[in-house]
Amino acid sequence: MQSEVSSPMRFAGVQGRVFEFIRGSASLSYVLISAIVIFLLDTWSPLHFAVAVLYSVVVVLATLWFKRLGTIRTAAFCAFLTGLSYIITHGADLDSAASARTLISLAAIAITTKLALLNIATRERLIMVGKEKDNLARFFPPAIVEQIATNDIALSTTRYEPAAVLFVDMIGFTKFCSVLQPQDVIAMLRELLCTLSASVFEHQGTVDKFTGDGLIAVFGLPVVNDLSATNAVRCALTMQARLQAWNDERAASGLEAVAVAIGIHYGAVVLGDVGCESRLELTVLGDTVNVASRVEHHCREAKASILITDAVVRRMQSEGSEGAVRRFTDRGFHTIRGHSDAIRLFAIPRDAALNVNQLLAG
């Protein structure tokens, strides 16, 4: 079976290399033919002007197919043909007019090459910026991507700043894995994570990382936002409301409902790159992150779909979001795993009905 599968793959790989070689050979042929035609005209035509200036066109053509090294080699080849044409036509005779035309041609080749290399550098920079934007778009909302790109915000600068951290995880993921086919599990997770991350971006948050059956989101970093706690809570409410609508669609298709737990905490976090040189990851660290994770895990025991801490509530009140605070029920103080001090928690019950249109309107 392995040989049956690998043979078509090997053939496809060889076929791709052949096509790439043909395309590269054709591009090289165009450049060579153009240069030789100009060489013949420059050497044996009776025209009394600097035909060799047309080598600049060859250099420009080279930039369409080649990178820096190929363009430089093309320019060197054109300069060689210019000199060879002069030697064939005039030999050792230093004809002033012919020498001037040759120097003008060489200068034109040099200037065109310099401009061509600048154009290649600009083109490569635009491609790199485009790739960076595409990569950033996986974790940041479009508005923040544009701010990072246009204002040249240094994401790798380690700093200690306040932010709201949101943890969301699927409840009962192991059960789904035991009853569904692997491809169905992946399809379900992709749809779930797409919905969750869209809610994060909609509320000006950033996806710190995907955790397999959930994600970690940060509000207020890397671009400071005066409504970081409010945006985090509204994001959580929107997530649960959209999940309810999604579950209605799943029920109509005979599929089991998906539930998630969400925990939010507000406080100072460390933002920086972690990992090794070959693979660095921008992330947030600190006690705030740990507490948010524990609060999310506590949702199961508290039978809550969303739990937020009193630090989040205080921050929301300072942001003028008392209306959103009133949606939550005060559950009093709880001791969460890994944290010695009791934390006051506010909850949205697991069976609470949430309407996404009402949430977005409010």
Short mmCIF file of C-alpha atoms in Angstrom, two decimals:
data_model
loop_
_atom_site.label_atom_id
_atom_site.label_comp_id
_atom_site.label_asym_id
_atom_site.label_seq_id
_atom_site.Cartn_x
_atom_site.Cartn_y
_atom_site.Cartn_z
CA MET A 1 0.00 0.00 0.00
CA GLN A 2 2.80 2.41 0.89
CA SER A 3 4.54 1.89 -2.46
CA GLU A 4 1.22 2.40 -4.30
CA VAL A 5 0.72 5.73 -2.58
CA SER A 6 4.30 6.93 -2.78
CA SER A 7 4.75 6.20 -6.50
CA PRO A 8 2.17 8.79 -7.68
CA MET A 9 3.60 11.26 -5.19
CA ARG A 10 7.11 10.72 -6.54
CA PHE A 11 5.82 11.08 -10.11
CA ALA A 12 4.04 14.32 -9.19
CA GLY A 13 7.24 15.62 -7.60
CA VAL A 14 9.33 14.74 -10.66
CA GLN A 15 6.69 16.27 -12.94
CA GLY A 16 6.75 19.50 -10.91
CA ARG A 17 10.54 19.70 -11.12
CA VAL A 18 10.40 19.13 -14.89
CA PHE A 19 7.86 21.92 -15.36
CA GLU A 20 9.95 24.21 -13.15
CA PHE A 21 13.05 23.39 -15.19
CA ILE A 22 11.22 24.05 -18.49
CA ARG A 23 9.87 27.34 -17.21
CA GLY A 24 13.31 28.38 -15.95
CA SER A 25 14.94 27.31 -19.22
CA ALA A 26 12.39 29.29 -21.25
CA SER A 27 13.04 32.41 -19.18
CA LEU A 28 16.79 31.99 -19.62
CA SER A 29 16.30 31.46 -23.37
CA TYR A 30 14.37 34.73 -23.72
CA VAL A 31 17.16 36.62 -21.98
CA LEU A 32 19.93 34.96 -24.00
CA ILE A 33 18.19 35.41 -27.35
CA SER A 34 17.46 39.08 -26.62
CA ALA A 35 21.07 39.72 -25.61
CA ILE A 36 22.50 37.92 -28.67
CA VAL A 37 20.19 39.78 -31.08
CA ILE A 38 21.32 43.10 -29.61
CA PHE A 39 24.95 41.92 -29.83
CA LEU A 40 24.56 41.12 -33.53
CA LEU A 41 22.94 44.46 -34.24
CA ASP A 42 25.57 46.31 -32.25
CA THR A 43 28.43 44.50 -33.98
CA TRP A 44 27.41 44.27 -37.64
CA SER A 45 24.59 46.74 -38.24
CA PRO A 46 25.40 50.07 -39.95
CA LEU A 47 23.28 51.99 -37.45
CA HIS A 48 25.09 54.99 -35.99
CA PHE A 49 23.70 55.09 -32.50
CA ALA A 50 24.35 53.23 -29.30
CA VAL A 51 22.49 49.99 -30.01
CA ALA A 52 24.10 48.49 -26.91
CA VAL A 53 21.90 50.73 -24.77
CA LEU A 54 19.18 48.23 -25.59
CA TYR A 55 20.93 45.81 -23.22
CA SER A 56 19.08 47.72 -20.51
CA VAL A 57 15.89 46.09 -21.79
CA VAL A 58 17.49 42.68 -21.27
CA VAL A 59 18.33 43.55 -17.66
CA VAL A 60 14.74 44.67 -17.10
CA LEU A 61 13.47 41.40 -18.57
CA ALA A 62 15.76 39.48 -16.23
CA THR A 63 14.07 41.06 -13.21
CA LEU A 64 10.77 39.52 -14.30
CA TRP A 65 12.09 35.98 -13.91
CA PHE A 66 15.27 36.08 -11.84
CA LYS A 67 16.27 37.26 -8.41
CA ARG A 68 19.31 39.35 -7.46
CA LEU A 69 22.01 36.90 -8.54
CA GLY A 70 20.36 36.14 -11.88
CA THR A 71 19.93 39.84 -12.63
CA ILE A 72 23.56 40.59 -11.77
CA ARG A 73 24.75 37.71 -13.98
CA THR A 74 22.56 38.99 -16.84
CA ALA A 75 24.01 42.50 -16.48
CA ALA A 76 27.56 41.12 -16.43
CA PHE A 77 26.83 39.09 -19.55
CA CYS A 78 25.45 42.18 -21.33
CA ALA A 79 28.51 44.22 -20.31
CA PHE A 80 30.75 41.42 -21.65
CA LEU A 81 28.89 41.43 -24.99
CA THR A 82 29.21 45.21 -25.19
CA GLY A 83 32.99 44.99 -24.79
CA LEU A 84 33.26 42.04 -27.16
CA SER A 85 31.31 43.92 -29.82
CA TYR A 86 33.71 46.87 -29.55
CA ILE A 87 36.77 44.60 -29.88
CA ILE A 88 35.34 42.81 -32.93
CA THR A 89 34.36 46.06 -34.61
CA HIS A 90 37.30 48.33 -33.71
CA GLY A 91 40.00 46.06 -32.36
CA ALA A 92 42.70 48.03 -30.56
CA ASP A 93 41.73 51.26 -32.31
CA LEU A 94 40.44 53.67 -29.69
CA ASP A 95 37.85 55.41 -31.83
CA SER A 96 36.56 58.30 -29.78
CA ALA A 97 32.94 58.14 -30.99
CA ALA A 98 32.75 54.36 -30.68
CA SER A 99 34.40 54.48 -27.24
CA ALA A 100 31.90 57.08 -26.09
CA ARG A 101 28.98 54.95 -27.30
CA THR A 102 30.39 51.92 -25.52
CA LEU A 103 30.87 53.84 -22.27
CA ILE A 104 27.32 55.19 -22.53
CA SER A 105 26.05 51.64 -23.04
CA LEU A 106 27.98 50.33 -20.04
CA ALA A 107 26.73 53.21 -17.91
CA ALA A 108 23.15 52.49 -19.01
CA ILE A 109 23.56 48.82 -18.08
CA ALA A 110 25.01 49.75 -14.68
CA ILE A 111 22.24 52.26 -13.90
CA THR A 112 19.51 49.89 -15.06
CA THR A 113 21.01 47.10 -12.95
CA LYS A 114 21.08 49.32 -9.88
CA LEU A 115 17.44 50.31 -10.37
CA ALA A 116 16.50 46.69 -11.09
CA LEU A 117 18.10 45.51 -7.84
CA LEU A 118 16.24 48.22 -5.91
CA ASN A 119 13.02 47.10 -7.56
CA ILE A 120 13.72 43.47 -6.61
CA ALA A 121 14.44 44.50 -3.01
CA THR A 122 11.18 46.47 -2.86
CA ARG A 123 9.25 43.57 -4.37
CA GLU A 124 10.73 41.10 -1.87
CA ARG A 125 9.96 43.49 0.98
CA LEU A 126 6.32 43.77 -0.13
CA ILE A 127 6.07 39.99 -0.34
CA MET A 128 7.57 39.67 3.14
CA VAL A 129 5.20 42.30 4.55
CA GLY A 130 2.29 40.50 2.93
CA LYS A 131 3.36 37.22 4.53
CA GLU A 132 3.81 38.95 7.88
CA LYS A 133 0.32 40.40 7.62
CA ASP A 134 -1.11 37.01 6.70
CA ASN A 135 0.63 35.49 9.71
CA LEU A 136 -0.48 38.30 12.04
CA ALA A 137 -4.04 37.98 10.78
CA ARG A 138 -4.21 34.52 12.35
CA PHE A 139 -3.81 36.04 15.81
CA PHE A 140 -4.78 39.73 15.60
CA PRO A 141 -7.90 41.52 14.37
CA PRO A 142 -7.52 43.47 11.09
CA ALA A 143 -7.39 46.89 12.80
CA ILE A 144 -4.50 45.81 15.04
CA VAL A 145 -2.70 44.17 12.09
CA GLU A 146 -2.80 47.49 10.26
CA GLN A 147 -1.56 49.36 13.34
CA ILE A 148 1.33 46.95 13.77
CA ALA A 149 2.22 47.15 10.07
CA THR A 150 1.89 50.93 9.62
CA ASN A 151 3.25 52.07 12.99
CA ASP A 152 5.99 49.43 13.10
CA ILE A 153 5.03 48.28 16.61
CA ALA A 154 7.80 46.07 18.02
CA LEU A 155 6.03 42.89 19.09
CA SER A 156 9.21 41.30 20.37
CA THR A 157 9.83 44.01 22.99
CA THR A 158 9.33 42.38 26.39
CA ARG A 159 7.11 44.44 28.65
CA TYR A 160 4.92 44.22 31.76
CA GLU A 161 1.44 45.66 31.27
CA PRO A 162 -2.16 45.14 32.44
CA ALA A 163 -4.49 43.11 30.25
CA ALA A 164 -7.58 40.93 30.35
CA VAL A 165 -6.85 37.25 29.73
CA LEU A 166 -9.58 34.90 28.50
CA PHE A 167 -9.39 31.11 28.54
CA VAL A 168 -11.97 29.06 26.66
CA ASP A 169 -12.02 25.26 26.45
CA MET A 170 -14.46 22.70 25.17
CA ILE A 171 -16.24 20.62 27.82
CA GLY A 172 -16.28 16.87 27.24
CA PHE A 173 -13.78 16.83 24.40
CA THR A 174 -12.56 13.34 25.33
CA LYS A 175 -16.10 12.01 24.94
CA PHE A 176 -16.36 13.48 21.45
CA CYS A 177 -13.08 11.87 20.47
CA SER A 178 -14.34 8.47 21.63
CA VAL A 179 -17.56 8.52 19.58
CA LEU A 180 -16.59 10.44 16.44
CA GLN A 181 -14.31 9.58 13.55
CA PRO A 182 -10.98 11.50 13.60
CA GLN A 183 -11.89 13.56 10.53
CA ASP A 184 -15.22 14.50 12.15
CA VAL A 185 -13.42 15.59 15.33
CA ILE A 186 -11.06 17.83 13.35
CA ALA A 187 -13.91 19.28 11.28
CA MET A 188 -15.87 20.07 14.46
CA LEU A 189 -12.84 21.67 16.13
CA ARG A 190 -12.07 23.81 13.08
CA GLU A 191 -15.62 25.14 13.02
CA LEU A 192 -15.58 25.74 16.77
CA LEU A 193 -12.22 27.51 16.82
CA CYS A 194 -13.18 29.59 13.80
CA THR A 195 -16.26 30.81 15.67
CA LEU A 196 -14.31 31.49 18.87
CA SER A 197 -11.45 33.34 17.17
CA ALA A 198 -13.87 35.42 15.09
CA SER A 199 -15.48 36.60 18.33
CA VAL A 200 -12.05 37.51 19.72
CA PHE A 201 -11.16 39.60 16.67
CA GLU A 202 -14.57 41.24 16.62
CA HIS A 203 -13.94 42.57 20.14
CA GLN A 204 -10.39 43.80 19.47
CA GLY A 205 -8.69 40.89 21.18
CA THR A 206 -5.68 38.83 20.10
CA VAL A 207 -5.38 35.06 20.02
CA ASP A 208 -2.39 34.19 22.18
CA LYS A 209 -2.50 30.53 21.16
CA PHE A 210 -4.82 27.72 20.19
CA THR A 211 -4.92 24.94 22.77
CA GLY A 212 -6.38 22.15 20.66
CA ASP A 213 -9.98 22.26 21.88
CA GLY A 214 -9.91 25.94 22.84
CA LEU A 215 -7.84 29.09 22.84
CA ILE A 216 -6.25 31.78 24.98
CA ALA A 217 -7.09 35.39 24.12
CA VAL A 218 -5.67 38.68 25.39
CA PHE A 219 -7.38 42.06 25.41
CA GLY A 220 -5.34 45.25 25.77
CA LEU A 221 -2.11 43.96 24.20
CA PRO A 222 -0.03 44.49 22.13
CA VAL A 223 -2.00 47.68 21.41
CA VAL A 224 -3.35 49.35 24.55
CA ASN A 225 -7.16 49.52 24.72
CA ASP A 226 -9.19 51.49 27.28
CA LEU A 227 -11.97 48.87 27.18
CA SER A 228 -9.89 45.73 27.55
CA ALA A 229 -11.97 44.08 30.32
CA THR A 230 -15.27 45.12 28.72
CA ASN A 231 -14.18 43.73 25.36
CA ALA A 232 -13.10 40.45 26.96
CA VAL A 233 -16.46 39.99 28.70
CA ARG A 234 -18.47 40.98 25.64
CA CYS A 235 -16.36 38.53 23.65
CA ALA A 236 -17.21 35.74 26.13
CA LEU A 237 -20.92 36.55 25.98
CA THR A 238 -20.81 36.58 22.18
CA MET A 239 -18.97 33.26 22.12
CA GLN A 240 -21.64 31.57 24.23
CA ALA A 241 -24.51 33.16 22.28
CA ARG A 242 -23.06 32.05 18.94
CA LEU A 243 -22.39 28.61 20.37
CA GLN A 244 -26.09 28.34 21.25
CA ALA A 245 -27.03 29.23 17.67
CA TRP A 246 -24.48 26.75 16.32
CA ASN A 247 -25.85 24.01 18.59
CA ASP A 248 -29.35 24.66 17.24
CA GLU A 249 -27.98 23.97 13.75
CA ARG A 250 -26.20 20.85 15.00
CA ALA A 251 -29.38 19.58 16.68
CA ALA A 252 -31.29 19.99 13.41
CA SER A 253 -28.69 17.70 11.80
CA GLY A 254 -28.87 15.18 14.64
CA LEU A 255 -25.48 16.17 16.07
CA GLU A 256 -24.65 16.50 19.75
CA ALA A 257 -24.38 19.93 21.35
CA VAL A 258 -20.94 21.42 22.06
CA ALA A 259 -20.31 23.24 25.34
CA VAL A 260 -17.40 25.45 26.33
CA ALA A 261 -16.24 27.00 29.59
CA ILE A 262 -14.80 30.53 29.70
CA GLY A 263 -12.74 32.15 32.44
CA ILE A 264 -11.49 35.75 32.50
CA HIS A 265 -9.09 37.54 34.82
CA TYR A 266 -7.59 41.02 34.67
CA GLY A 267 -4.13 42.06 35.86
CA ALA A 268 -0.51 42.61 34.90
CA VAL A 269 1.07 40.19 32.43
CA VAL A 270 4.49 39.78 30.87
CA LEU A 271 4.45 39.99 27.06
CA GLY A 272 7.46 38.59 25.25
CA ASP A 273 9.00 35.96 22.97
CA VAL A 274 9.55 32.50 24.41
CA GLY A 275 11.08 29.40 22.86
CA CYS A 276 14.37 28.84 21.07
CA GLU A 277 15.97 30.74 18.20
CA SER A 278 14.54 28.36 15.61
CA ARG A 279 11.00 28.82 16.91
CA LEU A 280 9.96 31.83 18.97
CA GLU A 281 6.40 32.43 20.10
CA LEU A 282 4.92 35.71 21.28
CA THR A 283 2.91 35.02 24.41
CA VAL A 284 1.76 36.38 27.77
CA LEU A 285 2.95 35.01 31.10
CA GLY A 286 2.37 35.61 34.78
CA ASP A 287 -0.04 35.05 37.65
CA THR A 288 -2.89 36.72 35.75
CA VAL A 289 -2.66 34.06 33.06
CA ASN A 290 -2.54 31.27 35.63
CA VAL A 291 -5.59 32.60 37.49
CA ALA A 292 -7.59 32.94 34.26
CA SER A 293 -6.80 29.31 33.46
CA ARG A 294 -7.89 28.14 36.94
CA VAL A 295 -11.07 30.21 36.75
CA GLU A 296 -11.97 28.63 33.42
CA HIS A 297 -11.41 25.16 34.89
CA HIS A 298 -13.58 26.09 37.91
CA CYS A 299 -16.56 26.65 35.56
CA ARG A 300 -17.32 22.93 35.65
CA GLU A 301 -17.58 22.82 39.44
CA ALA A 302 -19.54 26.10 39.54
CA LYS A 303 -21.90 24.96 36.73
CA ALA A 304 -21.18 28.23 34.92
CA SER A 305 -20.63 28.92 31.24
CA ILE A 306 -18.61 32.08 32.03
CA LEU A 307 -16.73 33.01 35.20
CA ILE A 308 -15.02 36.37 35.73
CA THR A 309 -13.07 37.62 38.72
CA ASP A 310 -13.72 40.69 40.86
CA ALA A 311 -10.64 42.27 39.24
CA VAL A 312 -12.47 42.09 35.90
CA VAL A 313 -15.62 43.57 37.45
CA ARG A 314 -13.72 46.49 39.01
CA ARG A 315 -11.99 47.19 35.73
CA MET A 316 -15.29 47.08 33.82
CA GLN A 317 -16.85 49.53 36.27
CA SER A 318 -13.95 51.92 35.73
CA GLU A 319 -14.53 51.53 31.99
CA GLY A 320 -18.19 52.53 32.41
CA SER A 321 -19.63 49.07 31.65
CA GLU A 322 -21.98 48.59 34.62
CA GLY A 323 -24.65 47.27 32.25
CA ALA A 324 -22.48 44.31 31.23
CA VAL A 325 -21.58 43.68 34.89
CA ARG A 326 -25.26 43.35 35.80
CA ARG A 327 -25.54 40.32 33.52
CA PHE A 328 -23.41 38.37 36.00
CA THR A 329 -24.40 36.76 39.30
CA ASP A 330 -22.13 37.24 42.32
CA ARG A 331 -21.03 33.77 43.43
CA GLY A 332 -18.97 34.96 46.38
CA PHE A 333 -15.44 33.87 47.24
CA HIS A 334 -13.97 30.61 45.98
CA THR A 335 -10.66 28.90 46.48
CA ILE A 336 -9.29 27.80 43.14
CA ARG A 337 -6.60 25.20 42.57
CA GLY A 338 -3.07 26.55 42.64
CA HIS A 339 -4.05 29.82 44.32
CA SER A 340 -3.87 30.25 48.10
CA ASP A 341 -6.17 33.28 48.41
CA ALA A 342 -9.90 33.01 47.81
CA ILE A 343 -11.11 34.87 44.72
CA ARG A 344 -14.50 36.50 44.30
CA LEU A 345 -16.21 35.16 41.19
CA PHE A 346 -19.14 36.34 39.06
CA ALA A 347 -20.94 33.92 36.78
CA ILE A 348 -23.23 33.40 33.84
CA PRO A 349 -25.07 30.12 34.58
CA ARG A 350 -24.57 27.27 32.15
CA ASP A 351 -28.28 27.19 31.23
CA ALA A 352 -28.60 30.97 30.69
CA ALA A 353 -30.07 31.96 27.33
CA LEU A 354 -27.97 34.49 25.45
CA ASN A 355 -28.97 36.24 22.23
CA VAL A 356 -26.06 37.33 20.05
CA ASN A 357 -28.07 40.10 18.35
CA GLN A 358 -29.03 41.63 21.71
CA LEU A 359 -25.43 41.38 22.92
CA LEU A 360 -24.03 43.11 19.83
CA ALA A 361 -26.73 45.77 20.02
CA GLY A 362 -25.92 46.46 23.65
#
